[in-house]
PDB file of C-alpha atoms in Angstrom:
ATOM      1  CA  PRO A 185      22.375  75.744 -37.199  1.00  0.00           C
ATOM      2  CA  GLY A 186      21.626  73.945 -33.937  1.00  0.00           C
ATOM      3  CA  MET A 187      23.445  76.396 -31.667  1.00  0.00           C
ATOM      4  CA  ALA A 188      20.238  77.956 -30.319  1.00  0.00           C
ATOM      5  CA  LEU A 189      18.953  74.493 -29.482  1.00  0.00           C
ATOM      6  CA  ARG A 190      22.215  73.443 -27.859  1.00  0.00           C
ATOM      7  CA  TYR A 191      22.614  76.636 -25.796  1.00  0.00           C
ATOM      8  CA  PRO A 192      19.117  77.963 -25.147  1.00  0.00           C
ATOM      9  CA  ARG A 193      20.057  79.691 -21.901  1.00  0.00           C
ATOM     10  CA  GLY A 194      22.943  81.567 -23.461  1.00  0.00           C
ATOM     11  CA  PHE A 195      20.807  82.680 -26.375  1.00  0.00           C
ATOM     12  CA  ALA A 196      18.021  83.780 -24.002  1.00  0.00           C
ATOM     13  CA  GLU A 197      20.512  85.865 -22.014  1.00  0.00           C
ATOM     14  CA  ALA A 198      21.922  87.408 -25.194  1.00  0.00           C
ATOM     15  CA  ARG A 199      18.422  88.292 -26.401  1.00  0.00           C
ATOM     16  CA  ALA A 200      17.559  89.811 -23.016  1.00  0.00           C
ATOM     17  CA  ARG A 201      20.731  91.882 -23.033  1.00  0.00           C
ATOM     18  CA  GLY A 202      19.930  93.152 -26.534  1.00  0.00           C
ATOM     19  CA  GLU A 203      16.421  94.088 -25.429  1.00  0.00           C
ATOM     20  CA  TYR A 204      17.844  95.877 -22.395  1.00  0.00           C
ATOM     21  CA  TYR A 205      20.082  97.976 -24.650  1.00  0.00           C
ATOM     22  CA  GLU A 206      17.030  98.733 -26.800  1.00  0.00           C
ATOM     23  CA  ALA A 207      15.251  99.949 -23.660  1.00  0.00           C
ATOM     24  CA  ARG A 208      18.215 102.158 -22.765  1.00  0.00           C
ATOM     25  CA  TYR A 209      18.145 103.671 -26.240  1.00  0.00           C
ATOM     26  CA  ARG A 210      14.415 104.326 -25.954  1.00  0.00           C
ATOM     27  CA  ALA A 211      14.973 105.995 -22.586  1.00  0.00           C
ATOM     28  CA  SER A 212      17.623 108.237 -24.111  1.00  0.00           C
ATOM     29  CA  GLU A 213      14.993 109.285 -26.655  1.00  0.00           C
ATOM     30  CA  GLY A 214      12.446 109.946 -23.862  1.00  0.00           C
ATOM     31  CA  ASP A 215      10.159 107.057 -24.904  1.00  0.00           C
ATOM     32  CA  PHE A 216       9.385 105.596 -21.477  1.00  0.00           C
ATOM     33  CA  LYS A 217       6.280 103.821 -22.722  1.00  0.00           C
ATOM     34  CA  GLY A 218       8.577 101.968 -25.117  1.00  0.00           C
ATOM     35  CA  VAL A 219      11.037 101.313 -22.286  1.00  0.00           C
ATOM     36  CA  ARG A 220       8.289  99.689 -20.223  1.00  0.00           C
ATOM     37  CA  GLU A 221       7.090  97.579 -23.158  1.00  0.00           C
ATOM     38  CA  THR A 222      10.618  96.386 -23.888  1.00  0.00           C
ATOM     39  CA  MET A 223      11.477  95.639 -20.272  1.00  0.00           C
ATOM     40  CA  ARG A 224       8.163  93.853 -19.691  1.00  0.00           C
ATOM     41  CA  GLY A 225       9.245  91.331 -22.326  1.00  0.00           C
ATOM     42  CA  ILE A 226      12.428  90.401 -20.456  1.00  0.00           C
ATOM     43  CA  ALA A 227      11.373  90.874 -16.831  1.00  0.00           C
ATOM     44  CA  ASP A 228      11.168  87.098 -16.437  1.00  0.00           C
ATOM     45  CA  GLN A 229      14.837  86.642 -17.421  1.00  0.00           C
ATOM     46  CA  GLY A 230      16.187  87.386 -13.948  1.00  0.00           C
ATOM     47  CA  ARG A 231      15.885  89.495 -10.846  1.00  0.00           C
ATOM     48  CA  VAL A 232      17.938  92.370 -12.194  1.00  0.00           C
ATOM     49  CA  TYR A 233      15.813  92.664 -15.326  1.00  0.00           C
ATOM     50  CA  ARG A 234      12.677  92.467 -13.170  1.00  0.00           C
ATOM     51  CA  MET A 235      13.975  95.264 -10.941  1.00  0.00           C
ATOM     52  CA  LEU A 236      14.878  97.325 -13.999  1.00  0.00           C
ATOM     53  CA  TYR A 237      11.346  96.789 -15.310  1.00  0.00           C
ATOM     54  CA  TRP A 238       9.981  98.178 -12.043  1.00  0.00           C
ATOM     55  CA  ALA A 239      12.407 101.101 -12.317  1.00  0.00           C
ATOM     56  CA  SER A 240      11.040 101.803 -15.802  1.00  0.00           C
ATOM     57  CA  LEU A 241       7.642 102.579 -14.292  1.00  0.00           C
ATOM     58  CA  TRP A 242       9.152 105.740 -12.812  1.00  0.00           C
ATOM     59  CA  PRO A 243      11.375 107.635 -15.276  1.00  0.00           C
ATOM     60  CA  TRP A 244      13.152 109.474 -12.445  1.00  0.00           C
ATOM     61  CA  LEU A 245      14.131 106.111 -10.912  1.00  0.00           C
ATOM     62  CA  TRP A 246      15.291 104.717 -14.277  1.00  0.00           C
ATOM     63  CA  ARG A 247      17.442 107.821 -14.745  1.00  0.00           C
ATOM     64  CA  ALA A 248      18.842 107.520 -11.222  1.00  0.00           C
ATOM     65  CA  VAL A 249      19.790 103.883 -11.771  1.00  0.00           C
ATOM     66  CA  HIS A 250      21.387 104.733 -15.118  1.00  0.00           C
ATOM     67  CA  SER A 251      23.063 107.980 -14.080  1.00  0.00           C
ATOM     68  CA  SER A 252      26.811 108.490 -14.126  1.00  0.00           C
ATOM     69  CA  LYS A 253      26.807 106.881 -10.700  1.00  0.00           C
ATOM     70  CA  ARG A 254      25.119 103.765 -12.062  1.00  0.00           C
ATOM     71  CA  ASP A 255      28.088 101.578 -11.334  1.00  0.00           C
ATOM     72  CA  GLY A 256      27.423 102.118  -7.672  1.00  0.00           C
ATOM     73  CA  ILE A 257      23.702 101.390  -7.879  1.00  0.00           C
ATOM     74  CA  LEU A 258      23.789  98.533 -10.385  1.00  0.00           C
ATOM     75  CA  GLY A 259      26.960  97.166  -8.815  1.00  0.00           C
ATOM     76  CA  THR A 260      25.283  97.085  -5.419  1.00  0.00           C
ATOM     77  CA  LEU A 261      22.275  95.301  -6.900  1.00  0.00           C
ATOM     78  CA  MET A 262      24.531  92.705  -8.462  1.00  0.00           C
ATOM     79  CA  LEU A 263      26.420  92.122  -5.218  1.00  0.00           C
ATOM     80  CA  LEU A 264      23.176  91.625  -3.321  1.00  0.00           C
ATOM     81  CA  MET A 265      21.860  89.065  -5.823  1.00  0.00           C
ATOM     82  CA  PRO A 266      23.985  85.968  -6.388  1.00  0.00           C
ATOM     83  CA  GLY A 267      24.280  85.148 -10.067  1.00  0.00           C
ATOM     84  CA  ALA A 268      22.923  88.526 -11.165  1.00  0.00           C
ATOM     85  CA  ALA A 269      26.180  89.570 -12.818  1.00  0.00           C
ATOM     86  CA  ARG A 270      25.478  87.027 -15.536  1.00  0.00           C
ATOM     87  CA  LYS A 271      22.114  88.639 -16.212  1.00  0.00           C
ATOM     88  CA  ILE A 272      23.442  92.049 -17.263  1.00  0.00           C
TER      89      ILE A 272
END
C-alpha cells in the first residue's frame, strides 16, 4: 500500500515510460496531436522525454527517431546525456 510513497521516483519513471509507450501507439495510429498531448505530460520527467516531446512537434522527426535505425539515434542521445538511460 505504501510503495508509491516509499518509491516516488521509481513510480514516476514507470508512469512516464507507460505514457511514452502510449505516445508510440498513438503515433503508429497517425494521431500526432495525441502524441504531443501525451508527451507534453511527461516532458518534465527528464531530458530524453523533453527531446522526444520536441520531436513530436514534427511527425517526420518523430518517425526518424523511431525508425528501424532508432537504436543509433536514441542510443546516441542516451550516451550524450548522463543518466538518460534510466529515463527510457
